[in-house]
Coordinates of C-alpha atoms and ligand atoms in Angstrom, one line a residue:
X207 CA 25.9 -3.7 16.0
X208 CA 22.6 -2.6 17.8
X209 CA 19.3 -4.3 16.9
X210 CA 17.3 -2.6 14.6
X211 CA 13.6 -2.8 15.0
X212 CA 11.7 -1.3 12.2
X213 CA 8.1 -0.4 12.5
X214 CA 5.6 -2.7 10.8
X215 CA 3.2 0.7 10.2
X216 CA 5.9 2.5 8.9
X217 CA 6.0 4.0 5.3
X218 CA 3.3 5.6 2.9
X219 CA -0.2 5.4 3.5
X220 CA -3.0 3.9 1.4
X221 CA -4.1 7.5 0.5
X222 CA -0.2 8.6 -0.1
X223 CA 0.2 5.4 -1.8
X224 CA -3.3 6.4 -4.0
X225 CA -2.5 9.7 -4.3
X226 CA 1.1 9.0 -5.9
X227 CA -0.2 6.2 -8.2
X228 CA -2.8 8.9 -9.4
X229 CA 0.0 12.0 -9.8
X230 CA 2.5 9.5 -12.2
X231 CA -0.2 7.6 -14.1
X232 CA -1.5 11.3 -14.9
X233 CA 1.9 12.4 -15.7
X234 CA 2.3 9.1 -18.0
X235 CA -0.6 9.8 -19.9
X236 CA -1.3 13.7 -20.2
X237 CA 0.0 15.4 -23.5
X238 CA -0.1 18.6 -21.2
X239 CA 1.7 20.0 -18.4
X240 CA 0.6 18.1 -14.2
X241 CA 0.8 20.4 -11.4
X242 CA 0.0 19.8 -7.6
X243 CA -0.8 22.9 -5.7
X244 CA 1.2 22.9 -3.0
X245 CA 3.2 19.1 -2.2
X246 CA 1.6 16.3 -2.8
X247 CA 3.0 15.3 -0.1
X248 CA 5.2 16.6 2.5
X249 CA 8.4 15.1 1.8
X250 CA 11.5 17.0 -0.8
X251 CA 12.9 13.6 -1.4
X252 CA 9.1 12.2 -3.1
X253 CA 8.7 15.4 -4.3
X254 CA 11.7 15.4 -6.4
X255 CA 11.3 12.2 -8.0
X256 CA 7.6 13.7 -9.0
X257 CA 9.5 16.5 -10.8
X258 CA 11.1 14.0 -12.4
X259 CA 8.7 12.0 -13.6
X260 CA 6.7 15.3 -14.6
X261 CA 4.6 16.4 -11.8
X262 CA 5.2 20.1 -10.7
X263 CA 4.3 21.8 -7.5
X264 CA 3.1 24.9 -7.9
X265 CA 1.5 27.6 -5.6
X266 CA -1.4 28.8 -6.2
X267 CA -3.7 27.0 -9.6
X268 CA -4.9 30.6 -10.7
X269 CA -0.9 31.0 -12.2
X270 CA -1.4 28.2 -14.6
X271 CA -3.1 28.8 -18.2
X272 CA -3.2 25.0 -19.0
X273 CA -2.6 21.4 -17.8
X274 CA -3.9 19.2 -15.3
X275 CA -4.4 19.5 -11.9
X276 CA -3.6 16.7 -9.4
X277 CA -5.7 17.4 -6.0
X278 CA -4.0 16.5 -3.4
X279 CA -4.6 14.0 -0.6
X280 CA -5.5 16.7 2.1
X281 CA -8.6 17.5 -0.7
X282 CA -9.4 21.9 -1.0
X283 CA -11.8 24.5 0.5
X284 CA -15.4 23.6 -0.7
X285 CA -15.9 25.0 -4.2
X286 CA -11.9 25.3 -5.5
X287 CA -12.8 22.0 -7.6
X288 CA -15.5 23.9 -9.5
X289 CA -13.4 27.1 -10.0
X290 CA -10.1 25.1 -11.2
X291 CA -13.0 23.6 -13.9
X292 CA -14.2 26.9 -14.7
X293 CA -11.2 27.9 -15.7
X294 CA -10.6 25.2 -18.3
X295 CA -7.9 23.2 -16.4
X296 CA -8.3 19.8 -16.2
X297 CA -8.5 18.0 -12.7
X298 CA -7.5 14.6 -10.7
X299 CA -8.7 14.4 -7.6
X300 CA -6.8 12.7 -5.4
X301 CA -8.1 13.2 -1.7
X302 CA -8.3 10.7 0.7
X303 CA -11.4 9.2 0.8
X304 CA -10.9 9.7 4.9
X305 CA -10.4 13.0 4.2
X306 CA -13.7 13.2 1.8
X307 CA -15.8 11.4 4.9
X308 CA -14.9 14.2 6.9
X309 CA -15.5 16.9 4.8
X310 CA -19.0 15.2 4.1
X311 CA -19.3 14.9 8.1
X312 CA -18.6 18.9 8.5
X313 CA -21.3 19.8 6.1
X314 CA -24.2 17.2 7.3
X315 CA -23.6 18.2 10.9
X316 CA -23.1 22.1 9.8
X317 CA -26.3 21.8 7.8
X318 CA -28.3 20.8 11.3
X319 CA -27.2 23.9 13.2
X320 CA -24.6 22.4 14.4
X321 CA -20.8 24.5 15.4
X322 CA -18.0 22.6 14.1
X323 CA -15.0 22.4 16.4
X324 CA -11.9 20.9 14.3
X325 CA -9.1 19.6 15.6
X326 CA -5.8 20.2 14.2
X327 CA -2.9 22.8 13.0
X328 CA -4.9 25.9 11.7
X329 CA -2.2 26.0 9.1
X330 CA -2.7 22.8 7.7
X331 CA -3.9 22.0 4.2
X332 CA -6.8 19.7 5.4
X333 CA -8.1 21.9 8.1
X334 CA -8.6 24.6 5.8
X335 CA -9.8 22.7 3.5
X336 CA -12.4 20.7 6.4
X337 CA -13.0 24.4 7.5
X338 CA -14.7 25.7 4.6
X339 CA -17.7 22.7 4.6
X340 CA -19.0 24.0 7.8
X341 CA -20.6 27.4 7.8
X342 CA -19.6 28.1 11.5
X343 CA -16.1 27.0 13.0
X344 CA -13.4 26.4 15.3
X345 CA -10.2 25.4 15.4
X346 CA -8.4 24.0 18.6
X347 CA -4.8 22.7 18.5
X348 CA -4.5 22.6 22.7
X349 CA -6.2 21.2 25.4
X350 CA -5.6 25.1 26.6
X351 CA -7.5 26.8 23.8
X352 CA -10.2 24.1 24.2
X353 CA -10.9 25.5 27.8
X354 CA -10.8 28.8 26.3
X355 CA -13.3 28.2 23.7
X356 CA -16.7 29.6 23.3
X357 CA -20.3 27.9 24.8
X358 CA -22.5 26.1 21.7
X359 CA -26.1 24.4 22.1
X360 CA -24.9 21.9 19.9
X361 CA -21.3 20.9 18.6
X362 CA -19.7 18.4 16.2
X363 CA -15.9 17.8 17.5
X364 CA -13.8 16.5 14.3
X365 CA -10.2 15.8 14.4
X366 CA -7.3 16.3 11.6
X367 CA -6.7 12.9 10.3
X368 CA -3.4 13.1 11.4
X369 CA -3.8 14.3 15.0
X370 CA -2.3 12.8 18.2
X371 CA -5.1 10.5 19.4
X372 CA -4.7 10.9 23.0
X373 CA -4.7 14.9 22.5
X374 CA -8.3 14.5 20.5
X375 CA -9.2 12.8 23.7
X376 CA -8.5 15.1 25.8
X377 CA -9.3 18.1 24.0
X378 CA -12.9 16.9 23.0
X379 CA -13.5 15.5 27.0
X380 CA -12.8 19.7 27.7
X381 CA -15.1 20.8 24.9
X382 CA -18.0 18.4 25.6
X383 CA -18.5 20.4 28.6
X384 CA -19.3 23.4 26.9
X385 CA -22.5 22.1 25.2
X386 CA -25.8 21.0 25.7
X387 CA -25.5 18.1 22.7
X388 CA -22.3 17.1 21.9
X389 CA -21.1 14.8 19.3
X390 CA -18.0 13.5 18.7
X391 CA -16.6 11.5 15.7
X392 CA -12.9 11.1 16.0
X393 CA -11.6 10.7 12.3
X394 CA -8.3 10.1 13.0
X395 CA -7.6 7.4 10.1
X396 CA -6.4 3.8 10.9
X397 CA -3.2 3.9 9.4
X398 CA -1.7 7.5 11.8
X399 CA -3.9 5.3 14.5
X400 CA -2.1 2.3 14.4
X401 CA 1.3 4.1 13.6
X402 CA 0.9 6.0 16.6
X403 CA 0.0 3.0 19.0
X404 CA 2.9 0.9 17.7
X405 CA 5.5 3.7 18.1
X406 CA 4.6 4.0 21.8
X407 CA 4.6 0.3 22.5
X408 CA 8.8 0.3 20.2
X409 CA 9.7 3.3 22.1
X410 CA 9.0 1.5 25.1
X411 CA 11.6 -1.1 24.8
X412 CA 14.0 0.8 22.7
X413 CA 17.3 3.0 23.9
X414 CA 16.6 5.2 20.8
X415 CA 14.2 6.2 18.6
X416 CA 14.7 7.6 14.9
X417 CA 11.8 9.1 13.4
X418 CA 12.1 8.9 9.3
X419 CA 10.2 11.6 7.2
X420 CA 10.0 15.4 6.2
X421 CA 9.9 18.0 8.8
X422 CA 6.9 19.6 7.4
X423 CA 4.9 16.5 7.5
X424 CA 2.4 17.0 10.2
X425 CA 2.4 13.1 10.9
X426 CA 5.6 12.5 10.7
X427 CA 6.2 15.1 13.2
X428 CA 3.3 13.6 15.5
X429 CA 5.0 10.4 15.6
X430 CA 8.3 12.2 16.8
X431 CA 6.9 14.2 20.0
X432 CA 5.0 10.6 20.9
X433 CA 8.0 9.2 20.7
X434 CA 10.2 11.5 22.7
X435 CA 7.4 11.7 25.1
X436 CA 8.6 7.7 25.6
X437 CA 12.2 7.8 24.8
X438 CA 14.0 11.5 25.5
X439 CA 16.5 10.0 22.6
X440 CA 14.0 10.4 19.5
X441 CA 15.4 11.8 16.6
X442 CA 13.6 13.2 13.3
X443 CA 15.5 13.2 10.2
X444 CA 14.8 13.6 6.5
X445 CA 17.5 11.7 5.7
X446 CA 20.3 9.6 7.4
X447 CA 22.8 12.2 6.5
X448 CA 21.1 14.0 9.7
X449 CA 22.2 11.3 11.8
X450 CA 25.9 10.8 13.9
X451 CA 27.2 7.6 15.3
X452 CA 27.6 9.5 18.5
X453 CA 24.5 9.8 18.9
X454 CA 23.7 6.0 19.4
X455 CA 26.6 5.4 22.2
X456 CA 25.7 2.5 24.1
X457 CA 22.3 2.2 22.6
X458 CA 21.7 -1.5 22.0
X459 CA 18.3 -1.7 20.5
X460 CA 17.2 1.2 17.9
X461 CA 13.3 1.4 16.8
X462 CA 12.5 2.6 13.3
X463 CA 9.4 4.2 12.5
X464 CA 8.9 6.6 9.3
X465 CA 5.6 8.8 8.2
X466 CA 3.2 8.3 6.4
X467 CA 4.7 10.3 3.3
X468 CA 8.2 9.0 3.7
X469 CA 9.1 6.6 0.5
X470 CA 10.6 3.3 1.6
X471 CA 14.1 3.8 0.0
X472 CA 14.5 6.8 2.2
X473 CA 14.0 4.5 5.3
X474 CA 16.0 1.7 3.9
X475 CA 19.2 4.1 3.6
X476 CA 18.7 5.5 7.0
X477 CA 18.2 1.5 8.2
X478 CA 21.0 0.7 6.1
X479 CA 23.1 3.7 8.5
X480 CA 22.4 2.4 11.4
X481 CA 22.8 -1.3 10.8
X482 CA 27.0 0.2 10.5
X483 CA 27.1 1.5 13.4
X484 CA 30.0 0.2 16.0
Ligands
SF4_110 S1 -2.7 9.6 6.7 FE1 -4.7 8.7 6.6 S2 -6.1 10.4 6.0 FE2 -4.0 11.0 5.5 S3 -3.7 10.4 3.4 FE3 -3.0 8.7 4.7 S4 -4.7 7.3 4.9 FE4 -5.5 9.3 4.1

């Protein structure tokens, strides 16, 4: 049997763990219907046992007539809050409060004249959602689009809480050229910064790397392509039914590492996998 080494970081976050806590005891006590627009988080398995416990995700909150709505941990474009109020829905807001500190960031520096450069996935929940508090902006996801990007008196680089660290560096090293006052507050939060510094240290030592949590999840998939960067023999799965003995041939020591949305059962059956293994 190969030696198992799981990640100490590994597992939900303080403002997954929050933001679940929030959705159930909501669910618990509300006569009415709970909806999340959008996952709460980015993991089907966690998302199921919402619906089960009486938490739907839904798609946009202008379809619903009643109920509550459960803000999400990546928080909403500046203003939605009031509008979901306005139209007599009842709210529970459930951003990260790292998430909040950046938002609150965007807008002092925004309301100084500075241009806000964010770092992350344009596609993201929380970028669009960071995007909207600053009233002129960029987003850079690539050390390439960074040297590509326009010339500012004055910028404010923020990151996605989530990002790859050592990308953040190295994008906001490029963009500090292209200003005359540059500042720079890297909000990547503690827990995707310590994740992401332990999975480079396990990958080190490991002969393969599994990667537990949803493929949607943009930490989860950050923790991957750090890993493979390490060891070529990372895999990603939702699940352990993703997963083949062949795959771990002659591999004597396997690190375990899961996102920051991944529920600890999850990772205990995929543990519980490869702990069979020849
Ligand atoms: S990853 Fe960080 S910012 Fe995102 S919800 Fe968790 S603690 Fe908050």
């Amino acid at each position: 049997m190969p030696e198992i080494i799981l990640a100490r970081t590994s597992g939900f976050c303080m403002g997954v763990k929050r933001a679940m806590q929030m959705a159930l005891e909501t669910a618990k006590k509300s006569p009415g219907h709970v909806y999340t627009c959008g996952p709460l988080i980015h993991n089907p398995q966690a998302i199921e046992y919402l619906k089960e416990n009486g938490v739907e995700t839904v798609q946009d909150w202008r379809d619903i007539a009643d109920g509550t709505i459960i803000i999400r941990a990546h928080g909403m474009p500046s203003g939605s809050i009031e509008q979901i109020a306005a139209q007599g829905l009842g709210i529970v807001d459930a951003t990260c409060p790292h998430v909040v500190t950046s938002q609150r960031q965007i807008k002092k520096f925004s309301d100084q004249g500075f241009f806000i450069f964010v770092i992350g996935d344009s596609k993201h929940p929380e970028i669009m959602s960071l995007q909207s508090f600053a009233a002129q902006c960029m987003v850079i996801s690539t050390p390439q689009e960074a040297q590509n990007a326009p010339r500012h008196d004055k910028i404010m680089i923020i990151a996605q809480t989530t990002f790859n660290e050592d990308e953040f560096n190295r994008i906001a090293e490029i963009l500090k050229t292209l200003a005359t006052e540059a500042i720079v507050c890297n909000s990547i939060c503690q827990a995707t910064s310590e994740r992401q510094h332990e999975i480079k240290s396990l990958a080190a030592g490991a002969d393969a790397v599994v990667i537990v949590g949803g493929k949607l999840s943009a930490n989860t998939r950050r923790l991957a392509e750090i890993a493979t960067e390490i060891c070529p023999k990372t895999f990603h799965v939702e699940t352990e039914s993703e997963l083949s003995a062949a795959d771990f041939k002659d591999c004597r020591k396997i690190a375990v590492s899961a996102g920051a949305s991944t529920p600890d059962f999850i990772t205990s059956r995929v543990i519980d996998y490869l702990k069979k293994l020849p």
